[in-house]
PDB file of C-alpha atoms in Angstrom:
ATOM      1  CA  UNK A  12      85.625  87.849  97.108  1.00 76.00           C
ATOM      2  CA  UNK A  13      86.849  85.288  99.649  1.00 84.00           C
ATOM      3  CA  UNK A  14      87.421  85.882 103.364  1.00 86.00           C
ATOM      4  CA  UNK A  15      91.022  87.007 102.896  1.00 86.00           C
ATOM      5  CA  UNK A  16      90.037  89.512 100.214  1.00 88.00           C
ATOM      6  CA  UNK A  17      87.174  90.816 102.351  1.00 91.00           C
ATOM      7  CA  UNK A  18      89.629  91.345 105.223  1.00 92.00           C
ATOM      8  CA  UNK A  19      91.982  93.238 102.917  1.00 92.00           C
ATOM      9  CA  UNK A  20      89.094  95.291 101.586  1.00 94.00           C
ATOM     10  CA  UNK A  21      88.137  96.256 105.133  1.00 94.00           C
ATOM     11  CA  UNK A  22      91.710  97.302 105.909  1.00 96.00           C
ATOM     12  CA  UNK A  23      91.765  99.338 102.712  1.00 96.00           C
ATOM     13  CA  UNK A  24      88.519 101.076 103.681  1.00 96.00           C
ATOM     14  CA  UNK A  25      90.089 102.134 106.979  1.00 96.00           C
ATOM     15  CA  UNK A  26      93.326 103.325 105.361  1.00 97.00           C
ATOM     16  CA  UNK A  27      91.409 105.304 102.752  1.00 97.00           C
ATOM     17  CA  UNK A  28      89.269 106.953 105.409  1.00 96.00           C
ATOM     18  CA  UNK A  29      92.355 107.991 107.401  1.00 96.00           C
ATOM     19  CA  UNK A  30      93.971 109.464 104.300  1.00 97.00           C
ATOM     20  CA  UNK A  31      90.845 111.398 103.386  1.00 96.00           C
ATOM     21  CA  UNK A  32      90.388 112.673 106.939  1.00 95.00           C
ATOM     22  CA  UNK A  33      93.912 114.110 106.863  1.00 95.00           C
ATOM     23  CA  UNK A  34      93.639 115.394 103.294  1.00 96.00           C
ATOM     24  CA  UNK A  35      90.486 117.342 104.166  1.00 95.00           C
ATOM     25  CA  UNK A  36      92.426 119.360 106.761  1.00 94.00           C
ATOM     26  CA  UNK A  37      94.815 120.724 104.114  1.00 96.00           C
ATOM     27  CA  UNK A  38      94.349 124.237 102.786  1.00 95.00           C
ATOM     28  CA  UNK A  39      95.184 125.328  99.252  1.00 96.00           C
ATOM     29  CA  UNK A  40      98.549 126.565 100.519  1.00 96.00           C
ATOM     30  CA  UNK A  41      99.187 123.281 102.361  1.00 96.00           C
ATOM     31  CA  UNK A  42      98.563 121.295  99.179  1.00 97.00           C
ATOM     32  CA  UNK A  43     101.141 123.324  97.238  1.00 96.00           C
ATOM     33  CA  UNK A  44     103.848 122.607  99.812  1.00 96.00           C
ATOM     34  CA  UNK A  45     106.523 120.013  99.089  1.00 95.00           C
ATOM     35  CA  UNK A  46     105.771 116.422 100.025  1.00 95.00           C
ATOM     36  CA  UNK A  47     108.423 113.957 101.173  1.00 94.00           C
ATOM     37  CA  UNK A  48     108.730 112.695  97.589  1.00 93.00           C
ATOM     38  CA  UNK A  49     111.331 114.716  95.659  1.00 92.00           C
ATOM     39  CA  UNK A  50     109.785 117.038  93.099  1.00 93.00           C
ATOM     40  CA  UNK A  51     106.191 116.422  94.183  1.00 95.00           C
ATOM     41  CA  UNK A  52     103.833 118.620  96.152  1.00 97.00           C
ATOM     42  CA  UNK A  53     101.238 117.164  98.479  1.00 97.00           C
ATOM     43  CA  UNK A  54      98.707 117.709  95.690  1.00 97.00           C
ATOM     44  CA  UNK A  55     100.821 115.517  93.403  1.00 97.00           C
ATOM     45  CA  UNK A  56     100.816 112.734  95.987  1.00 97.00           C
ATOM     46  CA  UNK A  57      97.026 112.817  96.356  1.00 98.00           C
ATOM     47  CA  UNK A  58      96.533 112.976  92.582  1.00 97.00           C
ATOM     48  CA  UNK A  59      98.826 109.958  92.204  1.00 97.00           C
ATOM     49  CA  UNK A  60      96.740 107.988  94.701  1.00 97.00           C
ATOM     50  CA  UNK A  61      93.561 108.912  92.831  1.00 97.00           C
ATOM     51  CA  UNK A  62      94.978 107.888  89.456  1.00 96.00           C
ATOM     52  CA  UNK A  63      96.308 104.689  91.030  1.00 96.00           C
ATOM     53  CA  UNK A  64      92.752 103.775  91.986  1.00 97.00           C
ATOM     54  CA  UNK A  65      91.628 104.363  88.401  1.00 96.00           C
ATOM     55  CA  UNK A  66      94.452 102.171  87.117  1.00 95.00           C
ATOM     56  CA  UNK A  67      93.593  99.274  89.421  1.00 95.00           C
ATOM     57  CA  UNK A  68      89.926  99.596  88.547  1.00 95.00           C
ATOM     58  CA  UNK A  69      90.860  99.294  84.858  1.00 96.00           C
ATOM     59  CA  UNK A  70      92.748  96.080  85.601  1.00 96.00           C
ATOM     60  CA  UNK A  71      89.843  94.584  87.563  1.00 96.00           C
ATOM     61  CA  UNK A  72      87.346  95.472  84.834  1.00 96.00           C
ATOM     62  CA  UNK A  73      89.598  93.709  82.344  1.00 95.00           C
ATOM     63  CA  UNK A  74      89.901  90.677  84.629  1.00 94.00           C
ATOM     64  CA  UNK A  75      86.124  90.547  84.960  1.00 94.00           C
ATOM     65  CA  UNK A  76      85.436  90.810  81.231  1.00 91.00           C
ATOM     66  CA  UNK A  77      88.259  88.523  80.125  1.00 86.00           C
ATOM     67  CA  UNK A  78      89.543  91.266  77.828  1.00 85.00           C
ATOM     68  CA  UNK A  79      92.754  92.742  79.210  1.00 84.00           C
ATOM     69  CA  UNK A  80      92.712  96.485  79.833  1.00 87.00           C
ATOM     70  CA  UNK A  81      95.862  98.510  80.506  1.00 89.00           C
ATOM     71  CA  UNK A  82      96.275 100.168  83.882  1.00 88.00           C
ATOM     72  CA  UNK A  83      97.376 103.341  82.085  1.00 89.00           C
ATOM     73  CA  UNK A  84      97.384 104.198  78.400  1.00 87.00           C
ATOM     74  CA  UNK A  85     101.112 104.907  78.764  1.00 90.00           C
ATOM     75  CA  UNK A  86     103.638 106.152  81.297  1.00 90.00           C
ATOM     76  CA  UNK A  87     103.271 109.602  79.756  1.00 94.00           C
ATOM     77  CA  UNK A  88      99.495 109.485  80.185  1.00 93.00           C
ATOM     78  CA  UNK A  89      99.942 108.470  83.829  1.00 92.00           C
ATOM     79  CA  UNK A  90     102.253 111.430  84.477  1.00 94.00           C
ATOM     80  CA  UNK A  91      99.902 113.822  82.678  1.00 95.00           C
ATOM     81  CA  UNK A  92      96.983 112.606  84.778  1.00 95.00           C
ATOM     82  CA  UNK A  93      98.916 113.236  87.973  1.00 95.00           C
ATOM     83  CA  UNK A  94      99.896 116.744  86.866  1.00 96.00           C
ATOM     84  CA  UNK A  95      96.299 117.500  85.902  1.00 96.00           C
ATOM     85  CA  UNK A  96      95.003 116.315  89.264  1.00 96.00           C
ATOM     86  CA  UNK A  97      97.674 118.221  91.168  1.00 96.00           C
ATOM     87  CA  UNK A  98      96.470 121.441  89.534  1.00 97.00           C
ATOM     88  CA  UNK A  99      92.911 121.001  90.877  1.00 97.00           C
ATOM     89  CA  UNK A 100      91.589 123.177  93.654  1.00 96.00           C
ATOM     90  CA  UNK A 101      91.525 121.522  97.068  1.00 96.00           C
ATOM     91  CA  UNK A 102      87.828 120.634  97.121  1.00 95.00           C
ATOM     92  CA  UNK A 103      87.901 119.144  93.641  1.00 97.00           C
ATOM     93  CA  UNK A 104      91.052 117.139  94.368  1.00 97.00           C
ATOM     94  CA  UNK A 105      89.648 115.643  97.575  1.00 96.00           C
ATOM     95  CA  UNK A 106      86.387 114.773  95.784  1.00 96.00           C
ATOM     96  CA  UNK A 107      88.413 113.119  93.005  1.00 96.00           C
ATOM     97  CA  UNK A 108      90.390 111.139  95.584  1.00 97.00           C
ATOM     98  CA  UNK A 109      87.207 109.911  97.277  1.00 96.00           C
ATOM     99  CA  UNK A 110      85.322 109.188  94.052  1.00 96.00           C
ATOM    100  CA  UNK A 111      88.158 107.195  92.502  1.00 97.00           C
ATOM    101  CA  UNK A 112      88.533 105.131  95.682  1.00 96.00           C
ATOM    102  CA  UNK A 113      84.826 104.367  95.792  1.00 96.00           C
ATOM    103  CA  UNK A 114      84.760 103.379  92.117  1.00 96.00           C
ATOM    104  CA  UNK A 115      87.606 100.919  92.737  1.00 96.00           C
ATOM    105  CA  UNK A 116      85.886  99.554  95.841  1.00 96.00           C
ATOM    106  CA  UNK A 117      82.639  98.970  93.929  1.00 95.00           C
ATOM    107  CA  UNK A 118      84.327  96.967  91.162  1.00 95.00           C
ATOM    108  CA  UNK A 119      86.412  94.947  93.644  1.00 95.00           C
ATOM    109  CA  UNK A 120      83.406  94.046  95.789  1.00 93.00           C
ATOM    110  CA  UNK A 121      81.504  92.784  92.762  1.00 92.00           C
ATOM    111  CA  UNK A 122      84.347  90.850  91.113  1.00 94.00           C
ATOM    112  CA  UNK A 123      83.638  87.123  90.531  1.00 94.00           C
ATOM    113  CA  UNK A 124      85.940  84.767  92.435  1.00 92.00           C
ATOM    114  CA  UNK A 125      87.540  83.368  89.285  1.00 93.00           C
ATOM    115  CA  UNK A 126      88.511  86.844  88.055  1.00 94.00           C
ATOM    116  CA  UNK A 127      90.922  87.301  90.971  1.00 94.00           C
ATOM    117  CA  UNK A 128      93.176  84.661  89.396  1.00 94.00           C
ATOM    118  CA  UNK A 129      93.529  86.508  86.077  1.00 94.00           C
ATOM    119  CA  UNK A 130      97.043  87.785  85.360  1.00 94.00           C
ATOM    120  CA  UNK A 131      97.377  91.571  85.136  1.00 93.00           C
ATOM    121  CA  UNK A 132     100.271  93.995  84.810  1.00 90.00           C
ATOM    122  CA  UNK A 133     101.025  97.668  85.404  1.00 88.00           C
ATOM    123  CA  UNK A 134     102.900  99.260  82.509  1.00 84.00           C
ATOM    124  CA  UNK A 135     106.130  97.222  82.144  1.00 81.00           C
ATOM    125  CA  UNK A 136     105.801  95.179  85.351  1.00 82.00           C
ATOM    126  CA  UNK A 137     105.868  91.401  85.344  1.00 87.00           C
ATOM    127  CA  UNK A 138     102.377  89.861  85.268  1.00 90.00           C
ATOM    128  CA  UNK A 139     100.795  89.069  88.631  1.00 91.00           C
ATOM    129  CA  UNK A 140      97.383  87.741  89.713  1.00 93.00           C
ATOM    130  CA  UNK A 141      94.617  90.268  90.244  1.00 94.00           C
ATOM    131  CA  UNK A 142      94.317  88.889  93.785  1.00 93.00           C
ATOM    132  CA  UNK A 143      97.434  90.919  94.675  1.00 93.00           C
ATOM    133  CA  UNK A 144      95.832  94.236  93.738  1.00 94.00           C
ATOM    134  CA  UNK A 145      94.105  94.924  97.051  1.00 95.00           C
ATOM    135  CA  UNK A 146      97.345  94.456  98.996  1.00 94.00           C
ATOM    136  CA  UNK A 147      99.135  96.705  96.513  1.00 94.00           C
ATOM    137  CA  UNK A 148      96.415  99.323  96.861  1.00 96.00           C
ATOM    138  CA  UNK A 149      96.548  99.146 100.655  1.00 97.00           C
ATOM    139  CA  UNK A 150     100.301  99.718 100.499  1.00 96.00           C
ATOM    140  CA  UNK A 151      99.840 102.579  98.044  1.00 96.00           C
ATOM    141  CA  UNK A 152      97.437 104.356 100.391  1.00 97.00           C
ATOM    142  CA  UNK A 153      99.448 103.753 103.582  1.00 97.00           C
ATOM    143  CA  UNK A 154     102.836 104.658 102.062  1.00 96.00           C
ATOM    144  CA  UNK A 155     101.676 107.782 100.276  1.00 96.00           C
ATOM    145  CA  UNK A 156      99.838 108.933 103.378  1.00 96.00           C
ATOM    146  CA  UNK A 157     103.287 109.053 104.999  1.00 95.00           C
ATOM    147  CA  UNK A 158     104.645 110.893 101.949  1.00 96.00           C
ATOM    148  CA  UNK A 159     102.277 113.818 102.544  1.00 95.00           C
ATOM    149  CA  UNK A 160     104.451 114.947 105.449  1.00 93.00           C
ATOM    150  CA  UNK A 161     101.460 115.922 107.572  1.00 92.00           C
ATOM    151  CA  UNK A 162     102.393 113.881 110.641  1.00 92.00           C
ATOM    152  CA  UNK A 163     101.228 110.407 109.619  1.00 94.00           C
ATOM    153  CA  UNK A 164     104.198 108.055 109.856  1.00 94.00           C
ATOM    154  CA  UNK A 165     105.045 104.316 109.921  1.00 95.00           C
ATOM    155  CA  UNK A 166     104.394 104.435 113.669  1.00 93.00           C
ATOM    156  CA  UNK A 167     100.727 105.009 112.794  1.00 94.00           C
ATOM    157  CA  UNK A 168     100.400 101.969 110.538  1.00 96.00           C
ATOM    158  CA  UNK A 169      98.031  99.285 111.808  1.00 96.00           C
ATOM    159  CA  UNK A 170      99.921  96.223 113.023  1.00 96.00           C
ATOM    160  CA  UNK A 171      98.335  94.073 110.307  1.00 95.00           C
ATOM    161  CA  UNK A 172      99.802  96.268 107.571  1.00 96.00           C
ATOM    162  CA  UNK A 173     103.194  96.690 109.228  1.00 95.00           C
ATOM    163  CA  UNK A 174     103.577  92.889 109.391  1.00 95.00           C
ATOM    164  CA  UNK A 175     101.942  92.071 106.039  1.00 95.00           C
ATOM    165  CA  UNK A 176     103.937  89.864 103.663  1.00 93.00           C
ATOM    166  CA  UNK A 177     104.125  92.144 100.620  1.00 91.00           C
ATOM    167  CA  UNK A 178     105.487  91.310  97.195  1.00 87.00           C
ATOM    168  CA  UNK A 179     108.333  93.280  95.615  1.00 88.00           C
ATOM    169  CA  UNK A 180     108.688  96.119  94.819  1.00 87.00           C
ATOM    170  CA  UNK A 181     106.085  97.094  97.425  1.00 89.00           C
ATOM    171  CA  UNK A 182     107.984  95.403 100.273  1.00 92.00           C
ATOM    172  CA  UNK A 183     111.060  97.544  99.627  1.00 93.00           C
ATOM    173  CA  UNK A 184     108.935 100.660  99.283  1.00 93.00           C
ATOM    174  CA  UNK A 185     107.506 100.021 102.752  1.00 94.00           C
ATOM    175  CA  UNK A 186     111.034  99.585 104.110  1.00 94.00           C
ATOM    176  CA  UNK A 187     112.018 102.931 102.592  1.00 92.00           C
ATOM    177  CA  UNK A 188     109.348 104.735 104.618  1.00 93.00           C
ATOM    178  CA  UNK A 189     110.712 103.290 107.856  1.00 92.00           C
ATOM    179  CA  UNK A 190     113.702 105.570 107.319  1.00 88.00           C
ATOM    180  CA  UNK A 191     111.607 108.733 107.264  1.00 86.00           C
ATOM    181  CA  UNK A 192     112.467 111.145 110.094  1.00 76.00           C
ATOM    182  CA  UNK A 193     109.830 111.595 112.755  1.00 70.00           C
ATOM    183  CA  UNK A 194     107.894 114.867 112.292  1.00 61.00           C
ATOM    184  CA  UNK A 195     109.282 117.730 114.328  1.00 57.00           C
ATOM    185  CA  UNK A 196     106.876 119.426 116.752  1.00 52.00           C
ATOM    186  CA  UNK A 197     104.913 122.115 114.949  1.00 51.00           C
ATOM    187  CA  UNK A 198     105.965 120.903 111.503  1.00 49.00           C
ATOM    188  CA  UNK A 199     102.668 119.291 110.545  1.00 46.00           C
ATOM    189  CA  UNK A 200      99.675 120.862 108.867  1.00 42.00           C
ATOM    190  CA  UNK A 201      97.106 121.985 111.383  1.00 40.00           C
ATOM    191  CA  UNK A 202      93.477 120.800 111.187  1.00 40.00           C
ATOM    192  CA  UNK A 203      90.591 123.256 111.279  1.00 37.00           C
ATOM    193  CA  UNK A 204      90.233 125.121 114.571  1.00 34.00           C
ATOM    194  CA  UNK A 205      86.825 123.521 115.150  1.00 34.00           C
ATOM    195  CA  UNK A 206      88.245 120.003 114.927  1.00 34.00           C
ATOM    196  CA  UNK A 207      88.833 118.007 118.095  1.00 37.00           C
ATOM    197  CA  UNK A 208      91.117 114.952 118.448  1.00 34.00           C
ATOM    198  CA  UNK A 209      89.244 111.747 117.647  1.00 36.00           C
ATOM    199  CA  UNK A 210      86.476 113.557 115.788  1.00 36.00           C
ATOM    200  CA  UNK A 211      85.660 112.384 112.248  1.00 36.00           C
ATOM    201  CA  UNK A 212      85.595 115.221 109.761  1.00 36.00           C
ATOM    202  CA  UNK A 213      82.511 115.950 107.643  1.00 37.00           C
ATOM    203  CA  UNK A 214      82.240 113.968 104.430  1.00 43.00           C
ATOM    204  CA  UNK A 215      83.004 110.458 105.644  1.00 44.00           C
ATOM    205  CA  UNK A 216      84.049 108.280 102.736  1.00 42.00           C
ATOM    206  CA  UNK A 217      81.732 105.339 103.521  1.00 45.00           C
TER     207      UNK A 217
END
């Protein structure tokens, strides 16, 4: 992992921690509420992020071994995995989100330099070098954090991510989130009563 990849990995660690901190404030009822993605609850969004980590880990394992592995067995298997995760109870879903992120991080941190140049693909996408995966994962975490509808918005993105030169279709997906309405006062999920602004919740990811 070169300096640029290490920087991306550090940004991803921070984005993942912010997502998990917010996700841990959500009750069972909060998770069943609609997200900002049509047809998906907040639980669906978090399950999608977890399965996305698994998919990227599969690609990196294939790049490391020299034997290509699919991100998902099929589009149907991807959708089934999301539905299965969305049905989990809150504690299990948050643990799944954290565990899948850590498993991806472990593989990425140990990947040989030459493996980052291996071409990979997600379902029917055009091939792209594995070196793009960390930026794609960072975008996945930041964009879907906004999709939860819990108060996190593009205004909260770190400047480095907001200005990052992303490849399509991720660039357009980031632009889409800029059109999200700002949360109305009182419309966000409330954190536990014992929580104070700036305080890290129990169960830090790293």
